[in-house]
Amino acid sequence: MQQSPLLVTAPTMADDFAASGFKVRADLGQHFLRSPESARRLLERAQIPNGGQVLEVGAGLGTLSATIVAAGCRIWAVEKDHRLQRQLEQRLGEFGDRARITIDDVRHVDLDQGLEPGSTLVSILPFAPELAVALVRHVFGSPRLERGLVVMPILGAEQLAVDGTAGLRVEEVDGIARADFYPPAPTVLRVVAIERTRPCSK
């Protein structure tokens, strides 16, 4: 019996990269989102104001970036791996000045010069718990970020939730399948909502 087209899973960009032999960087905790549906669900969870500005740390292949900007938001996609610059430019180029790309370690970027007050972090963070936590703490050092929604390893989420020094409220709001990524996530993941609870001292 012929399979219904609705049940056929089309190869994603991440699958294409896997088939090409692209080597992910373990030192960056690098995994690429395979599921456009998961990207849409993250966007819904993030509750970004109409036309709001979004910071994405670790833009990867641009699957989440393109979903965000196609919905009418503005995206600042920061990606450390220079090998992905061309891919991001091709993926986001059609959106013009609503999509900004920076190829650099976000810890070397002046966020205050690029973010507007009330901006939102929406990111799939590295799947290395310590690195994910360090990046959240760093970007929320900018007073222009008010809230966020991130995917991160469960150990990182738990560590961030008990850290009372960062002035952030952290709540696990969803899960996401390991198989939604290439390569599959090595650990349990959580979708985490973040909200600033006190003004940034910066």
mmCIF file of N, CA, C and O in Angstrom, residues 112-196:
data_model
loop_
_atom_site.group_PDB
_atom_site.id
_atom_site.type_symbol
_atom_site.label_atom_id
_atom_site.label_comp_id
_atom_site.label_asym_id
_atom_site.label_seq_id
_atom_site.Cartn_x
_atom_site.Cartn_y
_atom_site.Cartn_z
ATOM 1 N N ASP A 112 25.020 45.350 23.793
ATOM 2 C CA ASP A 112 24.333 46.608 24.080
ATOM 3 C C ASP A 112 24.272 47.515 22.852
ATOM 4 O O ASP A 112 23.394 48.373 22.741
ATOM 5 N N GLN A 113 25.198 47.329 21.919
ATOM 6 C CA GLN A 113 25.211 48.149 20.712
ATOM 7 C C GLN A 113 24.287 47.606 19.627
ATOM 8 O O GLN A 113 24.027 48.292 18.640
ATOM 9 N N GLY A 114 23.785 46.390 19.809
ATOM 10 C CA GLY A 114 22.957 45.796 18.771
ATOM 11 C C GLY A 114 21.541 45.448 19.183
ATOM 12 O O GLY A 114 20.673 45.245 18.334
ATOM 13 N N LEU A 115 21.313 45.375 20.497
ATOM 14 C CA LEU A 115 19.990 45.004 20.989
ATOM 15 C C LEU A 115 19.185 46.242 21.389
ATOM 16 O O LEU A 115 19.739 47.230 21.853
ATOM 17 N N GLU A 116 17.882 46.124 21.228
ATOM 18 C CA GLU A 116 16.976 47.157 21.698
ATOM 19 C C GLU A 116 16.465 46.772 23.085
ATOM 20 O O GLU A 116 16.400 45.586 23.417
ATOM 21 N N PRO A 117 16.071 47.735 23.908
ATOM 22 C CA PRO A 117 15.468 47.402 25.207
ATOM 23 C C PRO A 117 14.250 46.499 25.023
ATOM 24 O O PRO A 117 13.450 46.689 24.105
ATOM 25 N N GLY A 118 14.140 45.504 25.872
ATOM 26 C CA GLY A 118 13.012 44.583 25.806
ATOM 27 C C GLY A 118 13.181 43.435 24.842
ATOM 28 O O GLY A 118 12.219 42.738 24.537
ATOM 29 N N SER A 119 14.399 43.207 24.371
ATOM 30 C CA SER A 119 14.654 42.115 23.428
ATOM 31 C C SER A 119 14.516 40.749 24.108
ATOM 32 O O SER A 119 14.565 40.634 25.335
ATOM 33 N N THR A 120 14.362 39.718 23.276
ATOM 34 C CA THR A 120 14.127 38.354 23.749
ATOM 35 C C THR A 120 15.223 37.433 23.226
ATOM 36 O O THR A 120 15.591 37.505 22.048
ATOM 37 N N LEU A 121 15.728 36.565 24.089
ATOM 38 C CA LEU A 121 16.650 35.498 23.677
ATOM 39 C C LEU A 121 15.836 34.273 23.310
ATOM 40 O O LEU A 121 15.015 33.801 24.109
ATOM 41 N N VAL A 122 16.029 33.752 22.101
ATOM 42 C CA VAL A 122 15.433 32.473 21.707
ATOM 43 C C VAL A 122 16.545 31.661 21.060
ATOM 44 O O VAL A 122 17.041 32.028 19.991
ATOM 45 N N SER A 123 16.948 30.575 21.704
ATOM 46 C CA SER A 123 18.134 29.855 21.248
ATOM 47 C C SER A 123 18.063 28.372 21.568
ATOM 48 O O SER A 123 17.464 27.971 22.572
ATOM 49 N N ILE A 124 18.688 27.599 20.714
ATOM 50 C CA ILE A 124 19.042 26.217 21.032
ATOM 51 C C ILE A 124 20.514 26.275 21.431
ATOM 52 O O ILE A 124 21.389 26.453 20.586
ATOM 53 N N LEU A 125 20.761 26.183 22.716
ATOM 54 C CA LEU A 125 22.100 26.384 23.241
ATOM 55 C C LEU A 125 22.956 25.131 23.043
ATOM 56 O O LEU A 125 22.432 24.044 22.771
ATOM 57 N N PRO A 126 24.272 25.268 23.179
ATOM 58 C CA PRO A 126 25.135 24.092 23.071
ATOM 59 C C PRO A 126 24.706 22.987 24.031
ATOM 60 O O PRO A 126 24.259 23.269 25.150
ATOM 61 N N PHE A 127 24.855 21.743 23.598
ATOM 62 C CA PHE A 127 24.438 20.617 24.426
ATOM 63 C C PHE A 127 25.541 20.193 25.390
ATOM 64 O O PHE A 127 25.668 19.029 25.736
ATOM 65 N N ALA A 128 26.321 21.164 25.826
ATOM 66 C CA ALA A 128 27.294 20.997 26.905
ATOM 67 C C ALA A 128 26.772 21.841 28.057
ATOM 68 O O ALA A 128 26.724 23.071 27.948
ATOM 69 N N PRO A 129 26.322 21.235 29.158
ATOM 70 C CA PRO A 129 25.619 21.979 30.206
ATOM 71 C C PRO A 129 26.350 23.200 30.734
ATOM 72 O O PRO A 129 25.755 24.277 30.871
ATOM 73 N N GLU A 130 27.634 23.069 31.028
ATOM 74 C CA GLU A 130 28.371 24.193 31.603
ATOM 75 C C GLU A 130 28.456 25.359 30.628
ATOM 76 O O GLU A 130 28.317 26.529 31.010
ATOM 77 N N LEU A 131 28.674 25.054 29.353
ATOM 78 C CA LEU A 131 28.762 26.099 28.339
ATOM 79 C C LEU A 131 27.409 26.778 28.162
ATOM 80 O O LEU A 131 27.332 28.008 28.042
ATOM 81 N N ALA A 132 26.336 25.999 28.145
ATOM 82 C CA ALA A 132 24.995 26.572 27.987
ATOM 83 C C ALA A 132 24.688 27.548 29.118
ATOM 84 O O ALA A 132 24.180 28.656 28.893
ATOM 85 N N VAL A 133 24.993 27.156 30.345
ATOM 86 C CA VAL A 133 24.742 28.027 31.500
ATOM 87 C C VAL A 133 25.591 29.287 31.403
ATOM 88 O O VAL A 133 25.107 30.406 31.651
ATOM 89 N N ALA A 134 26.843 29.142 31.029
ATOM 90 C CA ALA A 134 27.735 30.301 30.931
ATOM 91 C C ALA A 134 27.226 31.298 29.883
ATOM 92 O O ALA A 134 27.301 32.518 30.089
ATOM 93 N N LEU A 135 26.686 30.797 28.788
ATOM 94 C CA LEU A 135 26.192 31.688 27.740
ATOM 95 C C LEU A 135 24.939 32.434 28.187
ATOM 96 O O LEU A 135 24.775 33.622 27.896
ATOM 97 N N VAL A 136 24.046 31.750 28.904
ATOM 98 C CA VAL A 136 22.854 32.431 29.421
ATOM 99 C C VAL A 136 23.266 33.548 30.372
ATOM 100 O O VAL A 136 22.780 34.689 30.280
ATOM 101 N N ARG A 137 24.153 33.245 31.289
ATOM 102 C CA ARG A 137 24.604 34.259 32.242
ATOM 103 C C ARG A 137 25.238 35.442 31.523
ATOM 104 O O ARG A 137 25.026 36.606 31.892
ATOM 105 N N HIS A 138 26.008 35.145 30.486
ATOM 106 C CA HIS A 138 26.690 36.224 29.772
ATOM 107 C C HIS A 138 25.706 37.133 29.050
ATOM 108 O O HIS A 138 25.765 38.359 29.200
ATOM 109 N N VAL A 139 24.805 36.563 28.259
ATOM 110 C CA VAL A 139 23.935 37.423 27.448
ATOM 111 C C VAL A 139 22.968 38.213 28.320
ATOM 112 O O VAL A 139 22.613 39.355 27.983
ATOM 113 N N PHE A 140 22.576 37.670 29.453
ATOM 114 C CA PHE A 140 21.700 38.420 30.340
ATOM 115 C C PHE A 140 22.467 39.456 31.158
ATOM 116 O O PHE A 140 21.885 40.170 31.965
ATOM 117 N N GLY A 141 23.767 39.546 30.912
ATOM 118 C CA GLY A 141 24.528 40.671 31.421
ATOM 119 C C GLY A 141 24.194 41.954 30.676
ATOM 120 O O GLY A 141 24.554 43.043 31.131
ATOM 121 N N SER A 142 23.511 41.824 29.545
ATOM 122 C CA SER A 142 23.032 43.008 28.829
ATOM 123 C C SER A 142 21.660 43.393 29.377
ATOM 124 O O SER A 142 20.735 42.573 29.359
ATOM 125 N N PRO A 143 21.496 44.610 29.844
ATOM 126 C CA PRO A 143 20.201 45.030 30.391
ATOM 127 C C PRO A 143 19.107 45.108 29.333
ATOM 128 O O PRO A 143 17.934 45.263 29.678
ATOM 129 N N ARG A 144 19.470 44.986 28.069
ATOM 130 C CA ARG A 144 18.482 45.092 26.997
ATOM 131 C C ARG A 144 17.695 43.803 26.793
ATOM 132 O O ARG A 144 16.666 43.812 26.138
ATOM 133 N N LEU A 145 18.192 42.718 27.341
ATOM 134 C CA LEU A 145 17.450 41.454 27.285
ATOM 135 C C LEU A 145 16.526 41.365 28.496
ATOM 136 O O LEU A 145 16.973 41.515 29.630
ATOM 137 N N GLU A 146 15.254 41.069 28.246
ATOM 138 C CA GLU A 146 14.276 40.991 29.326
ATOM 139 C C GLU A 146 13.837 39.559 29.610
ATOM 140 O O GLU A 146 13.490 39.226 30.735
ATOM 141 N N ARG A 147 13.828 38.738 28.592
ATOM 142 C CA ARG A 147 13.271 37.386 28.740
ATOM 143 C C ARG A 147 13.928 36.468 27.712
ATOM 144 O O ARG A 147 14.623 36.941 26.810
ATOM 145 N N GLY A 148 13.658 35.176 27.859
ATOM 146 C CA GLY A 148 14.218 34.245 26.896
ATOM 147 C C GLY A 148 13.493 32.914 26.910
ATOM 148 O O GLY A 148 12.743 32.586 27.836
ATOM 149 N N LEU A 149 13.705 32.151 25.852
ATOM 150 C CA LEU A 149 13.266 30.766 25.763
ATOM 151 C C LEU A 149 14.394 30.000 25.106
ATOM 152 O O LEU A 149 14.803 30.332 23.987
ATOM 153 N N VAL A 150 14.910 28.997 25.814
ATOM 154 C CA VAL A 150 16.067 28.273 25.299
ATOM 155 C C VAL A 150 15.858 26.771 25.429
ATOM 156 O O VAL A 150 15.130 26.300 26.301
ATOM 157 N N VAL A 151 16.523 26.048 24.545
ATOM 158 C CA VAL A 151 16.658 24.600 24.665
ATOM 159 C C VAL A 151 18.045 24.342 25.228
ATOM 160 O O VAL A 151 19.043 24.863 24.711
ATOM 161 N N MET A 152 18.110 23.546 26.299
ATOM 162 C CA MET A 152 19.396 23.258 26.918
ATOM 163 C C MET A 152 19.341 21.900 27.615
ATOM 164 O O MET A 152 18.259 21.382 27.902
ATOM 165 N N PRO A 153 20.493 21.295 27.886
ATOM 166 C CA PRO A 153 20.511 20.016 28.599
ATOM 167 C C PRO A 153 19.875 20.147 29.973
ATOM 168 O O PRO A 153 19.974 21.191 30.630
ATOM 169 N N ILE A 154 19.235 19.098 30.442
ATOM 170 C CA ILE A 154 18.521 19.145 31.708
ATOM 171 C C ILE A 154 19.452 19.504 32.868
ATOM 172 O O ILE A 154 19.057 20.229 33.776
ATOM 173 N N LEU A 155 20.705 19.051 32.828
ATOM 174 C CA LEU A 155 21.631 19.382 33.913
ATOM 175 C C LEU A 155 21.916 20.877 33.952
ATOM 176 O O LEU A 155 22.024 21.478 35.019
ATOM 177 N N GLY A 156 22.025 21.496 32.785
ATOM 178 C CA GLY A 156 22.232 22.932 32.728
ATOM 179 C C GLY A 156 21.014 23.690 33.218
ATOM 180 O O GLY A 156 21.130 24.693 33.930
ATOM 181 N N ALA A 157 19.819 23.211 32.838
ATOM 182 C CA ALA A 157 18.578 23.851 33.279
ATOM 183 C C ALA A 157 18.455 23.812 34.790
ATOM 184 O O ALA A 157 18.072 24.808 35.427
ATOM 185 N N GLU A 158 18.791 22.676 35.378
ATOM 186 C CA GLU A 158 18.705 22.554 36.829
ATOM 187 C C GLU A 158 19.721 23.462 37.520
ATOM 188 O O GLU A 158 19.432 24.085 38.543
ATOM 189 N N GLN A 159 20.920 23.548 36.963
ATOM 190 C CA GLN A 159 21.950 24.401 37.544
ATOM 191 C C GLN A 159 21.535 25.867 37.482
ATOM 192 O O GLN A 159 21.690 26.621 38.454
ATOM 193 N N LEU A 160 20.965 26.274 36.360
ATOM 194 C CA LEU A 160 20.544 27.666 36.196
ATOM 195 C C LEU A 160 19.386 28.008 37.134
ATOM 196 O O LEU A 160 19.316 29.114 37.677
ATOM 197 N N ALA A 161 18.502 27.032 37.349
ATOM 198 C CA ALA A 161 17.314 27.279 38.181
ATOM 199 C C ALA A 161 17.664 27.540 39.641
ATOM 200 O O ALA A 161 16.942 28.266 40.335
ATOM 201 N N VAL A 162 18.751 26.961 40.120
ATOM 202 C CA VAL A 162 19.100 27.124 41.535
ATOM 203 C C VAL A 162 20.127 28.229 41.761
ATOM 204 O O VAL A 162 20.527 28.482 42.890
ATOM 205 N N ASP A 163 20.524 28.884 40.678
ATOM 206 C CA ASP A 163 21.510 29.954 40.785
ATOM 207 C C ASP A 163 20.802 31.260 41.134
ATOM 208 O O ASP A 163 20.165 31.887 40.287
ATOM 209 N N GLY A 164 20.894 31.674 42.375
ATOM 210 C CA GLY A 164 20.208 32.884 42.808
ATOM 211 C C GLY A 164 20.971 34.161 42.545
ATOM 212 O O GLY A 164 20.483 35.256 42.838
ATOM 213 N N THR A 165 22.169 34.054 41.972
ATOM 214 C CA THR A 165 23.000 35.245 41.799
ATOM 215 C C THR A 165 22.747 35.966 40.483
ATOM 216 O O THR A 165 23.160 37.114 40.316
ATOM 217 N N ALA A 166 22.092 35.299 39.538
ATOM 218 C CA ALA A 166 21.963 35.876 38.198
ATOM 219 C C ALA A 166 20.758 36.794 38.056
ATOM 220 O O ALA A 166 20.633 37.500 37.053
ATOM 221 N N GLY A 167 19.842 36.801 39.036
ATOM 222 C CA GLY A 167 18.667 37.650 38.944
ATOM 223 C C GLY A 167 17.698 37.216 37.875
ATOM 224 O O GLY A 167 17.032 38.046 37.245
ATOM 225 N N LEU A 168 17.595 35.896 37.671
ATOM 226 C CA LEU A 168 16.741 35.357 36.627
ATOM 227 C C LEU A 168 15.767 34.339 37.200
ATOM 228 O O LEU A 168 16.136 33.540 38.065
ATOM 229 N N ARG A 169 14.536 34.376 36.714
ATOM 230 C CA ARG A 169 13.577 33.322 37.032
ATOM 231 C C ARG A 169 13.620 32.312 35.900
ATOM 232 O O ARG A 169 13.468 32.652 34.727
ATOM 233 N N VAL A 170 13.826 31.054 36.263
ATOM 234 C CA VAL A 170 14.003 29.987 35.275
ATOM 235 C C VAL A 170 12.938 28.934 35.498
ATOM 236 O O VAL A 170 12.764 28.441 36.618
ATOM 237 N N GLU A 171 12.224 28.569 34.435
ATOM 238 C CA GLU A 171 11.149 27.587 34.546
ATOM 239 C C GLU A 171 11.186 26.632 33.350
ATOM 240 O O GLU A 171 11.210 27.073 32.197
ATOM 241 N N GLU A 172 11.203 25.346 33.633
ATOM 242 C CA GLU A 172 11.098 24.359 32.560
ATOM 243 C C GLU A 172 9.651 24.329 32.080
ATOM 244 O O GLU A 172 8.729 24.105 32.862
ATOM 245 N N VAL A 173 9.442 24.562 30.780
ATOM 246 C CA VAL A 173 8.084 24.660 30.250
ATOM 247 C C VAL A 173 7.753 23.568 29.237
ATOM 248 O O VAL A 173 6.594 23.417 28.847
ATOM 249 N N ASP A 174 8.750 22.815 28.807
ATOM 250 C CA ASP A 174 8.487 21.802 27.785
ATOM 251 C C ASP A 174 9.711 20.911 27.665
ATOM 252 O O ASP A 174 10.773 21.213 28.217
ATOM 253 N N GLY A 175 9.530 19.843 26.926
ATOM 254 C CA GLY A 175 10.651 18.998 26.546
ATOM 255 C C GLY A 175 10.798 19.037 25.036
ATOM 256 O O GLY A 175 10.004 19.654 24.328
ATOM 257 N N ILE A 176 11.816 18.381 24.531
ATOM 258 C CA ILE A 176 12.017 18.279 23.095
ATOM 259 C C ILE A 176 12.789 16.987 22.836
ATOM 260 O O ILE A 176 13.646 16.598 23.640
ATOM 261 N N ALA A 177 12.470 16.304 21.772
ATOM 262 C CA ALA A 177 13.043 14.982 21.516
ATOM 263 C C ALA A 177 14.511 15.064 21.113
ATOM 264 O O ALA A 177 14.901 15.948 20.338
ATOM 265 N N ARG A 178 15.292 14.139 21.610
ATOM 266 C CA ARG A 178 16.694 14.080 21.209
ATOM 267 C C ARG A 178 16.838 13.857 19.714
ATOM 268 O O ARG A 178 17.753 14.379 19.073
ATOM 269 N N ALA A 179 15.914 13.101 19.143
ATOM 270 C CA ALA A 179 15.981 12.764 17.722
ATOM 271 C C ALA A 179 15.641 13.939 16.817
ATOM 272 O O ALA A 179 15.777 13.843 15.600
ATOM 273 N N ASP A 180 15.208 15.055 17.394
ATOM 274 C CA ASP A 180 14.920 16.249 16.593
ATOM 275 C C ASP A 180 16.194 16.944 16.144
ATOM 276 O O ASP A 180 16.124 17.978 15.462
ATOM 277 N N PHE A 181 17.350 16.379 16.494
ATOM 278 C CA PHE A 181 18.618 17.022 16.191
ATOM 279 C C PHE A 181 19.563 16.061 15.470
ATOM 280 O O PHE A 181 19.481 14.847 15.613
ATOM 281 N N TYR A 182 20.467 16.658 14.680
ATOM 282 C CA TYR A 182 21.584 15.921 14.093
ATOM 283 C C TYR A 182 22.880 16.523 14.630
ATOM 284 O O TYR A 182 23.093 17.729 14.518
ATOM 285 N N PRO A 183 23.740 15.684 15.220
ATOM 286 C CA PRO A 183 23.438 14.312 15.632
ATOM 287 C C PRO A 183 22.450 14.313 16.794
ATOM 288 O O PRO A 183 22.252 15.359 17.420
ATOM 289 N N PRO A 184 21.827 13.172 17.082
ATOM 290 C CA PRO A 184 20.860 13.133 18.183
ATOM 291 C C PRO A 184 21.487 13.619 19.486
ATOM 292 O O PRO A 184 22.667 13.384 19.746
ATOM 293 N N ALA A 185 20.701 14.327 20.270
ATOM 294 C CA ALA A 185 21.218 14.867 21.527
ATOM 295 C C ALA A 185 21.693 13.745 22.438
ATOM 296 O O ALA A 185 21.024 12.721 22.573
ATOM 297 N N PRO A 186 22.837 13.913 23.096
ATOM 298 C CA PRO A 186 23.381 12.858 23.951
ATOM 299 C C PRO A 186 22.751 12.818 25.334
ATOM 300 O O PRO A 186 23.057 11.928 26.120
ATOM 301 N N THR A 187 21.900 13.781 25.646
ATOM 302 C CA THR A 187 21.327 13.868 26.979
ATOM 303 C C THR A 187 19.906 14.395 26.892
ATOM 304 O O THR A 187 19.484 14.898 25.845
ATOM 305 N N VAL A 188 19.165 14.273 27.978
ATOM 306 C CA VAL A 188 17.796 14.793 28.028
ATOM 307 C C VAL A 188 17.826 16.315 27.919
ATOM 308 O O VAL A 188 18.661 16.980 28.521
ATOM 309 N N LEU A 189 16.898 16.858 27.143
ATOM 310 C CA LEU A 189 16.825 18.296 26.909
ATOM 311 C C LEU A 189 15.569 18.878 27.539
ATOM 312 O O LEU A 189 14.570 18.183 27.706
ATOM 313 N N ARG A 190 15.629 20.156 27.844
ATOM 314 C CA ARG A 190 14.468 20.863 28.348
ATOM 315 C C ARG A 190 14.323 22.189 27.613
ATOM 316 O O ARG A 190 15.316 22.810 27.224
ATOM 317 N N VAL A 191 13.069 22.614 27.448
ATOM 318 C CA VAL A 191 12.778 23.959 26.958
ATOM 319 C C VAL A 191 12.551 24.820 28.195
ATOM 320 O O VAL A 191 11.694 24.507 29.033
ATOM 321 N N VAL A 192 13.323 25.879 28.320
ATOM 322 C CA VAL A 192 13.374 26.669 29.545
ATOM 323 C C VAL A 192 12.999 28.115 29.257
ATOM 324 O O VAL A 192 13.555 28.745 28.350
ATOM 325 N N ALA A 193 12.034 28.637 30.022
ATOM 326 C CA ALA A 193 11.671 30.048 29.956
ATOM 327 C C ALA A 193 12.483 30.813 30.991
ATOM 328 O O ALA A 193 12.638 30.364 32.128
ATOM 329 N N ILE A 194 12.996 31.968 30.583
ATOM 330 C CA ILE A 194 13.837 32.792 31.457
ATOM 331 C C ILE A 194 13.250 34.190 31.515
ATOM 332 O O ILE A 194 12.867 34.756 30.493
ATOM 333 N N GLU A 195 13.188 34.753 32.705
ATOM 334 C CA GLU A 195 12.690 36.120 32.866
ATOM 335 C C GLU A 195 13.553 36.849 33.878
ATOM 336 O O GLU A 195 13.910 36.285 34.922
ATOM 337 N N ARG A 196 13.884 38.085 33.591
ATOM 338 C CA ARG A 196 14.694 38.878 34.495
ATOM 339 C C ARG A 196 13.846 39.262 35.720
ATOM 340 O O ARG A 196 12.699 39.711 35.572
#
